Short mmCIF file of C-alpha atoms and ligand atoms in Angstrom, two decimals:
data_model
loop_
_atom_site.label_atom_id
_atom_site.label_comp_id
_atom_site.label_asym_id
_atom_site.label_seq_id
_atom_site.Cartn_x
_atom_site.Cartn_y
_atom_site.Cartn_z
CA UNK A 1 -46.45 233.24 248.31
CA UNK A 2 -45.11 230.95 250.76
CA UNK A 3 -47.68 228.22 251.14
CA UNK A 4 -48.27 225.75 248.89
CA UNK A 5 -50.21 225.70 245.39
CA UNK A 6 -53.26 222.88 245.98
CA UNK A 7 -53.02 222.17 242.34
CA UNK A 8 -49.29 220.84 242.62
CA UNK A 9 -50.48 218.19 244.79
CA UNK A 10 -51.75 214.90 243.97
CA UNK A 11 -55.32 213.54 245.66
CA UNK A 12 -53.10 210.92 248.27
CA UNK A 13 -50.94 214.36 249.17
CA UNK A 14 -53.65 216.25 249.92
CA UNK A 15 -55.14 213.36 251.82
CA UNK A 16 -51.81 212.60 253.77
CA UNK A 17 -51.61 216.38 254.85
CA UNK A 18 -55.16 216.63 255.48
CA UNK A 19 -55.52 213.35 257.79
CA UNK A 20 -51.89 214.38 259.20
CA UNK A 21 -54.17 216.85 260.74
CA UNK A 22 -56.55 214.27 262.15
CA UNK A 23 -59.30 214.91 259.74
CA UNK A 24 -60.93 211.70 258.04
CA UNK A 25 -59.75 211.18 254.81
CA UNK A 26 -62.76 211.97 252.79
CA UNK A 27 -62.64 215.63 253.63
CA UNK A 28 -59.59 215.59 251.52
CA UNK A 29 -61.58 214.00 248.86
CA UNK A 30 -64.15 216.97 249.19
CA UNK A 31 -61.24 219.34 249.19
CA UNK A 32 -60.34 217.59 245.67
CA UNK A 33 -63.54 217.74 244.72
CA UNK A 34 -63.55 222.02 245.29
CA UNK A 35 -60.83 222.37 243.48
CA UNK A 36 -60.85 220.28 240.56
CA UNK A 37 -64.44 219.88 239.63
CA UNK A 38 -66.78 222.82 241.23
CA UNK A 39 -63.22 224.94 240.34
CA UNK A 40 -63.81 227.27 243.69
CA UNK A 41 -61.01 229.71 244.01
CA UNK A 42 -60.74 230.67 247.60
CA UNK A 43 -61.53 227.61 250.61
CA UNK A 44 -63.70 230.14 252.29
CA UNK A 45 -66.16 229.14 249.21
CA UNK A 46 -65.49 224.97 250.62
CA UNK A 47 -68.98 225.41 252.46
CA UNK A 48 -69.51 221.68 253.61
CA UNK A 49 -66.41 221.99 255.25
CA UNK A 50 -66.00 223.24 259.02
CA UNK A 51 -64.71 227.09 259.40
CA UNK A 52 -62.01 225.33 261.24
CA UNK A 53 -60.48 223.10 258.39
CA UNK A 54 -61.37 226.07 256.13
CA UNK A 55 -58.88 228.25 257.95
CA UNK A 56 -56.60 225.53 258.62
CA UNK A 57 -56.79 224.77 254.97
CA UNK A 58 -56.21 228.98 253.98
CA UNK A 59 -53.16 229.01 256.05
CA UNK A 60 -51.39 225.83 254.57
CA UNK A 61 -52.14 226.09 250.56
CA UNK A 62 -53.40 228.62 248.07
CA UNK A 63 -55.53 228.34 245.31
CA UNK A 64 -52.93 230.42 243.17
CA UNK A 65 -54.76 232.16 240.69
CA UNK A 66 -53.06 233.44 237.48
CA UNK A 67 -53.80 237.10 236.72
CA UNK A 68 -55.27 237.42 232.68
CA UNK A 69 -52.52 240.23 231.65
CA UNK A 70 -54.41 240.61 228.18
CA UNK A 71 -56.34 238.70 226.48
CA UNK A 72 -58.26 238.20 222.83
CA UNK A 73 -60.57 236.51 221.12
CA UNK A 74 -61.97 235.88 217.24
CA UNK A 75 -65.40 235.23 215.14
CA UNK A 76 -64.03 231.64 214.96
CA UNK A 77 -63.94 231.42 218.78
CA UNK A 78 -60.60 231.23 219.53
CA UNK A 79 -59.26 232.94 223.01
CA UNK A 80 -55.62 233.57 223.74
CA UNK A 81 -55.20 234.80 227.50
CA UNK A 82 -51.68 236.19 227.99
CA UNK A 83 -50.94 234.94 232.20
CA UNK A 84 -49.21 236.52 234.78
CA UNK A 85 -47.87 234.08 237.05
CA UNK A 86 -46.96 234.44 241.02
CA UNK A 87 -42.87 235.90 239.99
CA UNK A 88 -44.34 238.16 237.35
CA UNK A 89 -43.43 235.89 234.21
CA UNK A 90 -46.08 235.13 231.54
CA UNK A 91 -47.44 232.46 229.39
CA UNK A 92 -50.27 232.04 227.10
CA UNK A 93 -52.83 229.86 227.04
CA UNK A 94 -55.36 229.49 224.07
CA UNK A 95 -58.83 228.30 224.16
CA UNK A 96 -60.37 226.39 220.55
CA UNK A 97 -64.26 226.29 219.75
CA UNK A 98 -64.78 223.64 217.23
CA UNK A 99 -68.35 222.19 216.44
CA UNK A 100 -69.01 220.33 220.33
CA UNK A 101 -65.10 220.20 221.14
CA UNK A 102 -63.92 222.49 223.55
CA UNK A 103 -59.78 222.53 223.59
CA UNK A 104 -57.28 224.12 225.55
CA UNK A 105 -53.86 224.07 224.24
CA UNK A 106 -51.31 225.18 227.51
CA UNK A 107 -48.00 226.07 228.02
CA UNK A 108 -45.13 224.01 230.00
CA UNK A 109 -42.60 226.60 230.13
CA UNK A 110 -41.78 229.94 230.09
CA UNK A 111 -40.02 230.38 226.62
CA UNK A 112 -38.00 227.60 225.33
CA UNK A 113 -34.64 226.05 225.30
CA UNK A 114 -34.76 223.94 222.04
CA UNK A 115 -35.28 227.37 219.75
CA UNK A 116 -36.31 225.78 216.31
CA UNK A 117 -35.68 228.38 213.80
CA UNK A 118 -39.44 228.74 212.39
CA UNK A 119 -41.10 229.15 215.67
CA UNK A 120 -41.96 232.57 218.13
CA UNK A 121 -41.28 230.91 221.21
CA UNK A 122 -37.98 229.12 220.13
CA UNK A 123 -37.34 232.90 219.49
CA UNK A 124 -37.52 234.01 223.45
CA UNK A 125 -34.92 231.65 224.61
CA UNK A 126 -35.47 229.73 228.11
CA UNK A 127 -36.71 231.28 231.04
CA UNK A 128 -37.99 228.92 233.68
CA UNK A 129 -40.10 225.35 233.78
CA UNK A 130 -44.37 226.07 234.71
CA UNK A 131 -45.16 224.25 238.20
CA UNK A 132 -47.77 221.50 237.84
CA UNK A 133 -50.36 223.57 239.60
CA UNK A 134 -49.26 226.36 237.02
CA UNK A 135 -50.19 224.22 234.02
CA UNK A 136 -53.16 223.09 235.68
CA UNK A 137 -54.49 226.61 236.14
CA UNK A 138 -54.38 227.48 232.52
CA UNK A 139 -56.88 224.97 231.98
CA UNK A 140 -59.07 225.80 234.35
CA UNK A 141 -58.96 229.19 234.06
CA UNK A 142 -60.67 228.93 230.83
CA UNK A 143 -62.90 225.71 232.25
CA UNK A 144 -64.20 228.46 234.69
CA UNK A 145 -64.79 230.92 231.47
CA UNK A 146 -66.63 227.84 229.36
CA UNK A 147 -68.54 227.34 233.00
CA UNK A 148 -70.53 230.29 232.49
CA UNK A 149 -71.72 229.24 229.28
CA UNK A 150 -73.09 225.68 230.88
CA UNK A 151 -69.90 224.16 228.94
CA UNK A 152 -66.53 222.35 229.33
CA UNK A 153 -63.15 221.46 228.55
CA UNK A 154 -63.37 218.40 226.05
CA UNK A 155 -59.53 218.25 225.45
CA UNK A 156 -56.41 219.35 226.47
CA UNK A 157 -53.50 219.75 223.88
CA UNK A 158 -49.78 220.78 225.73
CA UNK A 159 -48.58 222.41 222.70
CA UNK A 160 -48.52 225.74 223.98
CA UNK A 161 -44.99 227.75 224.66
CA UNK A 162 -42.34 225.31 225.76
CA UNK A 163 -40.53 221.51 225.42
CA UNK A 164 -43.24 219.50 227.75
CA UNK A 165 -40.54 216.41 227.63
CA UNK A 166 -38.36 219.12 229.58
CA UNK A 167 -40.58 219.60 231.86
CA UNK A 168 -41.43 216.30 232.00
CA UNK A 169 -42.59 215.40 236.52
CA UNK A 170 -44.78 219.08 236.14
CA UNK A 171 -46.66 217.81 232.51
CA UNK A 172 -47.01 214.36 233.84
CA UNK A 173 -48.99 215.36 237.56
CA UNK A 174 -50.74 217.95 235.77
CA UNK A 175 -52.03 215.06 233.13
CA UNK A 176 -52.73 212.32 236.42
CA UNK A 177 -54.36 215.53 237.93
CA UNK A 178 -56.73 216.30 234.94
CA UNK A 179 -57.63 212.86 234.74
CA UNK A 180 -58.23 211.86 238.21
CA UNK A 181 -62.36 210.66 238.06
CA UNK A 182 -63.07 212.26 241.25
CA UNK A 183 -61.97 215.77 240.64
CA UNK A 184 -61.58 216.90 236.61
CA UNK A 185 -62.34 214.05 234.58
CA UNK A 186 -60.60 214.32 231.83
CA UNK A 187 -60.12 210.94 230.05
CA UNK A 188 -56.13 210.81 228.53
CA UNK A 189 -56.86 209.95 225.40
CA UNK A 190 -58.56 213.56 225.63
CA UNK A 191 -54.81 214.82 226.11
CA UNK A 192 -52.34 215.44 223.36
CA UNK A 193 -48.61 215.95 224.32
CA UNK A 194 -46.38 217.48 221.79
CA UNK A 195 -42.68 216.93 221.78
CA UNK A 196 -40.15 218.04 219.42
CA UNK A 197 -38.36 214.79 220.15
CA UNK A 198 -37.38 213.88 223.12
CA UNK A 199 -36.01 210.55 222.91
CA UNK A 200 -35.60 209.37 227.05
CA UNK A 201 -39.10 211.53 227.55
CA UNK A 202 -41.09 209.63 224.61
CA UNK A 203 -39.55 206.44 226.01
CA UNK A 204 -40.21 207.62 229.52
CA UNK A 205 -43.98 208.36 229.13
CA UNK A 206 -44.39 204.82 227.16
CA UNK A 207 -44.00 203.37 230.50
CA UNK A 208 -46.68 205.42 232.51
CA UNK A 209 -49.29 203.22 231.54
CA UNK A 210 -51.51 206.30 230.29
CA UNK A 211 -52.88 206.21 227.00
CA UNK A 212 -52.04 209.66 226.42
CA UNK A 213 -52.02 210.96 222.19
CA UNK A 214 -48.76 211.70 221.48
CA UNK A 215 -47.78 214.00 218.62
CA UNK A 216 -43.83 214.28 217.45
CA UNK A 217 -42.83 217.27 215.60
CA UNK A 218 -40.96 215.94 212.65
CA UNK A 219 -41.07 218.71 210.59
CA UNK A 220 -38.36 217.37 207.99
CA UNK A 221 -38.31 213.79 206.30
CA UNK A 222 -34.22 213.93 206.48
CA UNK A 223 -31.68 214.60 208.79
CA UNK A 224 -29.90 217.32 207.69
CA UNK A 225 -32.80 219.74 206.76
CA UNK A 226 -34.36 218.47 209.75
CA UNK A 227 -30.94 219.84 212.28
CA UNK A 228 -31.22 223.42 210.21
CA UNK A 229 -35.37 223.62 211.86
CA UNK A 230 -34.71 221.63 214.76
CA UNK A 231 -31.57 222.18 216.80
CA UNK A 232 -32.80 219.43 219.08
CA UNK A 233 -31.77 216.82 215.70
CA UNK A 234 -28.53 217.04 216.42
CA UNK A 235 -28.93 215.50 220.00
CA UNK A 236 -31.52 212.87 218.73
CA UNK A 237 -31.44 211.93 215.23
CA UNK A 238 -34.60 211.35 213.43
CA UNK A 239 -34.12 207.72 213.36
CA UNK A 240 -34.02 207.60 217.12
CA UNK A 241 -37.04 209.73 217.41
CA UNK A 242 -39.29 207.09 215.41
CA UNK A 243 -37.99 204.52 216.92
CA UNK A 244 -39.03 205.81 220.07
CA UNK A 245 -42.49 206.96 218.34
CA UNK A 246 -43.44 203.27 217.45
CA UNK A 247 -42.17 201.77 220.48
CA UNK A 248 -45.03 204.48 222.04
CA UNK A 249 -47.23 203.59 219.40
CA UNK A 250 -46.74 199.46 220.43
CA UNK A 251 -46.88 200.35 224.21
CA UNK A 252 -49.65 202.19 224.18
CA UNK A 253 -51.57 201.30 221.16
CA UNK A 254 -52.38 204.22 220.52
CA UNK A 255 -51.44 206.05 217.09
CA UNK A 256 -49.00 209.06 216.69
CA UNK A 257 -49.04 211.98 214.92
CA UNK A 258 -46.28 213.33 213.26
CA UNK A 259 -46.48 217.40 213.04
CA UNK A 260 -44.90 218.94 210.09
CA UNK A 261 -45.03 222.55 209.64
CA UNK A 262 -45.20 223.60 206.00
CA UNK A 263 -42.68 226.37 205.20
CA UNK A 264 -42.33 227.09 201.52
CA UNK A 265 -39.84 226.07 199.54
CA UNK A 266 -37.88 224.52 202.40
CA UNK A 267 -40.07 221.82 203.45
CA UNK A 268 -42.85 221.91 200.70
CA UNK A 269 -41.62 220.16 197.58
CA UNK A 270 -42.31 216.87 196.03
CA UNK A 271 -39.83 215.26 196.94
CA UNK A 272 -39.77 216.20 200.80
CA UNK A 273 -43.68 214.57 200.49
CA UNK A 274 -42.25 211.59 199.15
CA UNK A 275 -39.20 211.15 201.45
CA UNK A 276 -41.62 212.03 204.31
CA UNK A 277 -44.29 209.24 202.81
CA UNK A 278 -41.05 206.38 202.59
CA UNK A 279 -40.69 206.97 206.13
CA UNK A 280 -43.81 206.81 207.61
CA UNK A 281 -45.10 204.20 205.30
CA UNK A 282 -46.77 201.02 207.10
CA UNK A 283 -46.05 203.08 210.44
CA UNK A 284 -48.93 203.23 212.78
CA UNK A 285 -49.13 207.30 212.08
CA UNK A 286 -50.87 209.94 211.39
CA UNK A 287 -49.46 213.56 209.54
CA UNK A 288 -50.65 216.99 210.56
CA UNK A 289 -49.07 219.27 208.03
CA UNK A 290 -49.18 222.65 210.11
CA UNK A 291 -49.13 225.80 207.14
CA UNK A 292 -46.44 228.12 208.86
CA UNK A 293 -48.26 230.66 210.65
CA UNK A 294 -45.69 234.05 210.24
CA UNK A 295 -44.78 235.98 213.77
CA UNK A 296 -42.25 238.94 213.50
CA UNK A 297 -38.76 238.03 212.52
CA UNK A 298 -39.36 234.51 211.71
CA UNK A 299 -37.66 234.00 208.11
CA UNK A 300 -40.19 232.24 206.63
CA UNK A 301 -43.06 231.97 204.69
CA UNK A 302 -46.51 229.97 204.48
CA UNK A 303 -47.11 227.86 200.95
CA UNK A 304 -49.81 228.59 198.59
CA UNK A 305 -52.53 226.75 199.58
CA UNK A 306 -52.46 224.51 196.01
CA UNK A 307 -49.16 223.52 197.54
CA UNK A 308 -49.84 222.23 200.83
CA UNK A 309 -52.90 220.73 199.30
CA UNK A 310 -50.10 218.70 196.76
CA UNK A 311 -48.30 218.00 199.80
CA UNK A 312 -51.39 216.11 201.52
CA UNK A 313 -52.33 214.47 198.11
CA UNK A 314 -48.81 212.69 197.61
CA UNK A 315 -49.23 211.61 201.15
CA UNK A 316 -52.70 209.96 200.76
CA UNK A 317 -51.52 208.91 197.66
CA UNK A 318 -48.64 206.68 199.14
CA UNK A 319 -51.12 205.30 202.11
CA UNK A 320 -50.07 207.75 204.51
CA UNK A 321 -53.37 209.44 206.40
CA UNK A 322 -53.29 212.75 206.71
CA UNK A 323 -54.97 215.84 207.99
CA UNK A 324 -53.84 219.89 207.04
CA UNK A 325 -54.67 221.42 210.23
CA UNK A 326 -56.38 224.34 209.86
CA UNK A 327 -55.21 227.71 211.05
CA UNK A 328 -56.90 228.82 214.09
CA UNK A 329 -56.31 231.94 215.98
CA UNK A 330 -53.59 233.01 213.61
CA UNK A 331 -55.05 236.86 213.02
CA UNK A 332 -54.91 237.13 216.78
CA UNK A 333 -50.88 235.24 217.10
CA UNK A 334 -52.72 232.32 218.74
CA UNK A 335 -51.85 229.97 216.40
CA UNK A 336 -48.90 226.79 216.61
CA UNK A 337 -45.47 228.48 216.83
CA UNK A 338 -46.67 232.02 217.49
CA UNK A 339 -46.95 232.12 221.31
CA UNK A 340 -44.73 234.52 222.74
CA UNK A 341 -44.76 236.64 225.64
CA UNK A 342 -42.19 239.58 224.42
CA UNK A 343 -40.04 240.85 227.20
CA UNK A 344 -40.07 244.31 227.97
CA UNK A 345 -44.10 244.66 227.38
CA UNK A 346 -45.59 244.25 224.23
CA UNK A 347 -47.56 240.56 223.98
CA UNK A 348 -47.28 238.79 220.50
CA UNK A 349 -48.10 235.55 221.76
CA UNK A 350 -49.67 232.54 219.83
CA UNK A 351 -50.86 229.30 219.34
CA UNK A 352 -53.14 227.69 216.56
CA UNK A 353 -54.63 224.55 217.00
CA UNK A 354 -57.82 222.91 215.49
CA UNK A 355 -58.83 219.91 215.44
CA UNK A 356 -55.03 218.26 217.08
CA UNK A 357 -55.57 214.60 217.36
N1 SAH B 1 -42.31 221.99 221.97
C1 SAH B 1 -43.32 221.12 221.50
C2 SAH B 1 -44.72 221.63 221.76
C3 SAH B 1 -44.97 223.09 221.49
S1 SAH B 1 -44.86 223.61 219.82
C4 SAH B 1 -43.12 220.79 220.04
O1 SAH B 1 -42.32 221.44 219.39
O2 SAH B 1 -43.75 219.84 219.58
C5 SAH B 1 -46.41 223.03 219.19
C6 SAH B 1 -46.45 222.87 217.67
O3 SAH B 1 -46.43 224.13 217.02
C7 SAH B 1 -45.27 222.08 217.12
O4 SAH B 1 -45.67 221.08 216.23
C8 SAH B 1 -44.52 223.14 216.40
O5 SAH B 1 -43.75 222.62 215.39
C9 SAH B 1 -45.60 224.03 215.89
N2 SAH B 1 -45.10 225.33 215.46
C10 SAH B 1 -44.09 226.03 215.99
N3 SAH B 1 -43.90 227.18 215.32
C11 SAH B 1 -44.82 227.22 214.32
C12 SAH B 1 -45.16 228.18 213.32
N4 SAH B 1 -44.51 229.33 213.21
N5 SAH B 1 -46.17 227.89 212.49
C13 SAH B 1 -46.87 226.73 212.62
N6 SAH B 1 -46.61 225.81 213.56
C14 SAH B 1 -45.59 226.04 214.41
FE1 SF4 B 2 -39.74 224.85 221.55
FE2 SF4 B 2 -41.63 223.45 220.26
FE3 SF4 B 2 -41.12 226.02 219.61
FE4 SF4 B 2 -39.34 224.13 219.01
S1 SF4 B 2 -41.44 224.31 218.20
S2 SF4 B 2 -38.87 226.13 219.93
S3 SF4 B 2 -39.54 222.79 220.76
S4 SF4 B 2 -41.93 225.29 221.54
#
């Protein structure tokens, strides 16, 4: 419990430790390599690696596994793992099949601090920020499950439990971990972050020089409405938020998405589709209109589907592209806003997520 997660560190830790020890430093870039690409789980398994360094390497840093507490699946192939981390909290992790694209939507944070009023998670209040190496391991805990099947992680979506922008030095290694080309691979326009707004965070990760997709979770096309979902509004007001969206969207030149979760009659009408389409208009954007998936003791309720199909026509209609994304894992609680890991035993997790970007 003491020694140190490997997948917290970056590759130039690893090598400084490793060549602290007066090993060359392309045994750290075999360590890497164990870890991030042939995804061993124990350095006794490191076989082109002396017994020495092995045991040397075992008494410095573990490969810290998460335990799968529960875990379910559906015809559509969507899993939801519910993991038990070292200190006995939990988070969920989902895993999306979808035609060649294998996604894995993770978690930042045990619970949530922001607590937006339609969504499970909000519901659980803050517990604790997710290490780096404890992000990491959610995706390759199911990269080792699509392993046996001769497959692999295609993309990575954080939009699991938690405010990533909050947890914003953890997300970011994980993200420069995942894509590092000698150990994971994963390209960053592969990765979606989801934030609910965070103004300095948005701004923040414009400057990383990643091309990361970014999604905002708008949610509301004015302010008020938007503070009654979002208690976050109040801190940054929706005019802040796109202003940091496009200065992303200019930095990085790459398009965002806006997420708006349909709840009915509260979000749904006309006119909400036309405020939302004045706003966006001539933006570089994209809409995901998320159908509110229910969890217990969430006050609202998903629209008829002629509704949220009205809602994406007014959009097109006024030049704004959009996609409805469609429910995924929802029977099971996986789906967008229904991860939860109940205290005091029974799961009723969730997280949806299709096709995200
Ligand atoms: N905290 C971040 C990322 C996690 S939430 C954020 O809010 O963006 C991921 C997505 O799930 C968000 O777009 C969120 O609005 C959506 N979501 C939350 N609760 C939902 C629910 N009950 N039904 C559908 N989508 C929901
Ligand atoms: Fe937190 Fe996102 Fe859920 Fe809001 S929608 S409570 S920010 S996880």
């Amino acid at each position: 419990m003491d020694s140190r997660d490997l997948l917290d560190l970056s590759l130039p830790e690893l090598a400084s430790e490793i060549t602290a020890w007066g090993e060359p430093s392309f045994r750290a870039r075999q360590v890497w390599e164990w870890g991030w690409k042939r995804l061993a789980t124990d350095f006794a398994s490191m076989t082109n690696l002396s017994r020495g360094l092995r045991g040397r390497l075992a008494r410095a840093f573990t490969i810290r596994l998460p335990t799968v507490a529960a875990g379910q699946g559906d015809e559509e192939g969507t899993d939801k793992v519910l993991l038990t981390l070292a200190d006995g909290q939990a988070v969920e992790a989902v895993l999306l099949r979808e035609d060649r694209r294998r996604t894995v939507c993770v978690s930042t944070q045990v619970g949530c601090p922001v607590g937006c009023s339609f969504c499970a998670t909000g519901g659980m209040g803050y517990v604790r920020d997710l290490t780096a190496g404890e992000i990491a391991a959610q995706v390759l805990h199911f990269a080792r499950v699509l392993q046996c099947a001769g497959e692999e992680v295609t993309h990575v979506v954080v939009m699991g439990m938690g405010e990533p922008l909050f947890n914003y030095d953890a997300t970011l290694r994980t993200i420069r971990n995942l894509n590092d080309p000698q150990g994971f691979a994963l390209g960053v326009r592969r990765i979606t972050v989801s934030t609910v707004g965070v103004v300095p965070g948005i701004l923040r990760l414009a400057e990383e020089g990643l091309q990361v997709n970014l999604a905002v979770s708008l949610h509301a096309p004015d302010e008020d409405l938007r503070r009654q979902l979002v208690p976050l509004g109040e801190r940054w007001p929706l005019r802040e938020v796109l202003s940091a969206a496009d200065h992303y969207a200019e930095r990085t030149g790459r398009r965002v998405s806006y997420e708006y979760v349909l709840l009915r009659e509260v979000n749904d009408r006309w006119e909400h589709a036309h405020a939302l389409a004045r706003l966006l208009r001539g933006r570089l954007a994209h809409v995901n209109l998320i159908p509110f998936n229910p969890a217990p003791g969430l006050p609202y309720e998903r629209p008829e589907d002629s509704r949220v199909d009205a809602f994406r026509r007014l959009l097109i209609g006024s030049g704004v592209d959009v996609t409805v994304r469609r429910s995924r894992g929802v029977r099971i609680q996986a789906g967008c806003g229904q991860l939860r890991t109940q205290q005091g035993g029974s799961p009723a997790a969730s997280h949806e997520a299709d096709r995200v970007v």
